[in-house]
Short mmCIF file of C-alpha atoms in Angstrom, two decimals:
data_model
loop_
_atom_site.label_atom_id
_atom_site.label_comp_id
_atom_site.label_asym_id
_atom_site.label_seq_id
_atom_site.Cartn_x
_atom_site.Cartn_y
_atom_site.Cartn_z
CA MET A 1 -47.34 -2.04 15.75
CA ASN A 2 -48.64 -4.16 12.87
CA LYS A 3 -46.67 -5.72 10.27
CA ASN A 4 -46.53 -3.35 7.71
CA HIS A 5 -45.28 -0.71 10.22
CA ILE A 6 -42.28 -3.21 10.98
CA TYR A 7 -41.46 -3.64 7.22
CA ILE A 8 -41.64 0.39 6.46
CA SER A 9 -39.27 0.69 9.50
CA ILE A 10 -36.88 -2.14 8.50
CA VAL A 11 -36.80 -0.68 4.96
CA ALA A 12 -36.10 2.95 6.24
CA ILE A 13 -33.53 1.95 8.18
CA ILE A 14 -31.86 -0.14 5.09
CA ALA A 15 -32.12 3.00 3.12
CA LEU A 16 -30.59 5.18 5.74
CA LEU A 17 -27.63 2.61 5.93
CA LEU A 18 -27.37 2.49 2.32
CA ILE A 19 -27.14 6.56 2.08
CA PHE A 20 -24.58 6.84 4.83
CA PHE A 21 -22.46 3.91 3.85
CA ILE A 22 -22.21 3.19 -0.07
CA PRO A 23 -20.99 6.64 -0.76
CA ARG A 24 -18.03 6.32 1.51
CA TYR A 25 -17.34 2.39 -0.32
CA LEU A 26 -17.82 3.91 -3.70
CA SER A 27 -15.19 6.84 -3.01
CA VAL A 28 -12.40 4.54 -2.57
CA SER A 29 -10.02 5.68 -5.05
CA ASN A 30 -7.85 2.99 -7.20
CA THR A 31 -5.04 5.51 -7.13
CA PRO A 32 -3.81 6.50 -3.77
CA GLU A 33 -4.69 10.18 -3.10
CA ASP A 34 -0.97 11.08 -2.72
CA ILE A 35 -0.56 10.38 -6.37
CA THR A 36 -3.39 12.43 -7.85
CA SER A 37 -2.94 15.28 -5.46
CA THR A 38 -2.45 18.82 -6.85
CA ASN A 39 -0.55 19.89 -3.60
CA VAL A 40 2.64 18.05 -4.50
CA SER A 41 5.77 18.65 -2.45
CA THR A 42 9.13 17.15 -3.60
CA GLU A 43 12.57 15.95 -2.30
CA THR A 44 15.71 14.72 -4.05
CA VAL A 45 15.70 10.97 -3.54
CA LYS A 46 18.60 8.98 -3.18
CA ASN A 47 17.31 5.16 -2.95
CA ILE A 48 14.03 3.65 -2.38
CA GLU A 49 13.98 0.39 -0.26
CA VAL A 50 10.94 -1.73 -0.70
CA ILE A 51 10.21 -4.36 2.03
CA HIS A 52 7.74 -6.75 2.30
CA PHE A 53 7.40 -7.33 6.04
CA HIS A 54 5.58 -10.97 6.81
CA GLY A 55 5.64 -13.16 9.51
CA THR A 56 6.72 -16.69 9.68
CA ALA A 57 3.49 -18.39 8.76
CA GLN A 58 1.70 -16.45 5.75
CA CYS A 59 -1.54 -16.37 4.20
CA ASP A 60 -2.37 -16.50 0.57
CA SER A 61 -2.85 -12.50 0.36
CA CYS A 62 0.28 -12.01 2.49
CA ILE A 63 2.73 -13.96 0.00
CA ARG A 64 0.83 -12.59 -2.80
CA VAL A 65 1.38 -8.84 -1.66
CA GLY A 66 5.27 -9.52 -1.60
CA ASP A 67 5.37 -11.58 -4.72
CA LEU A 68 3.46 -9.04 -7.02
CA ALA A 69 5.63 -6.18 -5.41
CA GLU A 70 8.66 -8.18 -6.19
CA GLU A 71 7.73 -9.22 -9.68
CA THR A 72 6.55 -5.35 -10.48
CA ILE A 73 9.99 -4.13 -9.26
CA ASN A 74 11.85 -6.79 -11.35
CA GLU A 75 10.08 -6.04 -14.55
CA ASN A 76 9.66 -2.18 -14.30
CA PHE A 77 12.93 -1.12 -12.69
CA GLU A 78 15.78 -2.83 -13.82
CA ASN A 79 17.91 0.08 -14.40
CA GLU A 80 16.96 1.30 -10.81
CA ILE A 81 18.03 -2.08 -9.44
CA LYS A 82 20.97 -2.25 -10.97
CA SER A 83 22.08 1.54 -9.91
CA GLY A 84 21.00 0.63 -6.30
CA LYS A 85 18.02 3.46 -6.52
CA ILE A 86 15.74 0.95 -5.48
CA THR A 87 16.28 -2.54 -3.67
CA PHE A 88 13.42 -4.96 -2.48
CA LYS A 89 13.52 -7.56 0.39
CA HIS A 90 11.55 -9.87 2.10
CA ILE A 91 11.68 -9.61 5.61
CA ASN A 92 10.19 -12.15 8.42
CA ALA A 93 9.18 -9.49 11.13
CA GLU A 94 9.09 -12.34 13.56
CA LEU A 95 12.55 -13.14 13.72
CA PRO A 96 14.87 -11.61 16.45
CA GLU A 97 17.44 -10.72 14.33
CA ASN A 98 15.05 -8.17 12.31
CA ALA A 99 13.85 -6.98 15.50
CA ALA A 100 15.66 -3.14 14.73
CA ILE A 101 14.24 -2.65 11.03
CA VAL A 102 10.62 -3.77 12.44
CA GLU A 103 10.61 -1.50 15.24
CA GLU A 104 12.53 1.22 12.75
CA TYR A 105 9.36 1.02 10.19
CA GLY A 106 6.87 0.72 12.63
CA VAL A 107 5.71 -2.70 11.47
CA LYS A 108 2.72 -4.18 13.18
CA SER A 109 1.73 -6.87 11.00
CA ALA A 110 2.44 -8.24 7.22
CA SER A 111 2.75 -5.56 4.98
CA LEU A 112 4.63 -3.58 1.91
CA TRP A 113 6.65 -0.55 2.88
CA LEU A 114 8.82 2.03 1.35
CA GLY A 115 12.25 3.39 2.93
CA ILE A 116 13.01 6.40 1.31
CA ASN A 117 16.28 8.04 1.58
CA SER A 118 16.13 11.48 0.55
CA THR A 119 19.12 14.01 0.82
CA SER A 120 17.28 15.67 3.72
CA ARG A 121 16.06 12.67 5.49
CA PHE A 122 14.83 9.10 5.40
CA ARG A 123 11.10 8.18 5.83
CA THR A 124 8.79 5.23 5.80
CA GLU A 125 5.36 4.77 3.59
CA GLU A 126 3.26 1.98 4.13
CA ILE A 127 1.53 1.20 1.08
CA VAL A 128 -1.80 -0.38 2.05
CA GLN A 129 -3.49 0.19 -1.26
CA VAL A 130 -1.87 -2.90 -2.47
CA TRP A 131 -3.98 -5.13 -0.08
CA TYR A 132 -7.11 -4.53 -2.06
CA LYS A 133 -5.67 -5.08 -5.63
CA THR A 134 -3.94 -8.60 -5.04
CA ASP A 135 -6.91 -10.39 -6.95
CA ASN A 136 -5.81 -8.10 -10.26
CA PRO A 137 -1.84 -8.44 -10.99
CA SER A 138 -2.11 -6.02 -13.48
CA GLU A 139 -3.71 -3.00 -11.53
CA TYR A 140 -1.55 -3.89 -8.50
CA LYS A 141 1.62 -3.76 -10.65
CA SER A 142 0.53 -0.47 -12.56
CA TYR A 143 -0.29 0.63 -9.11
CA LEU A 144 2.82 0.26 -7.47
CA THR A 145 4.90 0.91 -10.73
CA GLU A 146 3.07 4.64 -10.64
CA LEU A 147 3.40 5.24 -6.85
CA LEU A 148 7.32 4.20 -7.32
CA LYS A 149 7.95 6.52 -9.96
CA LYS A 150 6.37 9.19 -8.54
CA ARG A 151 8.51 8.77 -5.25
CA LEU A 152 11.51 8.26 -7.14
CA ASN A 153 11.04 11.60 -8.89
CA GLY A 154 10.76 12.92 -5.19
CA GLU A 155 7.06 13.17 -4.94
CA THR A 156 6.11 13.13 -1.31
CA LYS A 157 2.35 13.73 -1.80
#
């Protein structure tokens, strides 16, 4: 094979990779699919626990996920905090005294979770999208605020 064939082959492989992977990357939504979904189911929510699970040693992003969540809730849900409709906690998932709640939520690593108590059930929801928004506090706060409003209104999807 001569050099031209090698270059053409490399360019073709790169083009194919771009065709398959770039659309997937660009299709990541800035809002969760459950917020924008048209197929919405609802439940009557009694209260929501927002929990930042972390380890003893935390990276900058882990700290930021928890701090931004706490700021968001304190800034936007003052009445809900006072009424007990929303609570926020930082929980060290590595401590033995927290083993039961870690198991209840299914925590595997540093993460942000909602524990939603409705009139019919308790369910947990991991909020993964916040990790992609830690470098933009206003986007993070807007995302989490909108999600919490939807969940408080009983929207499950």
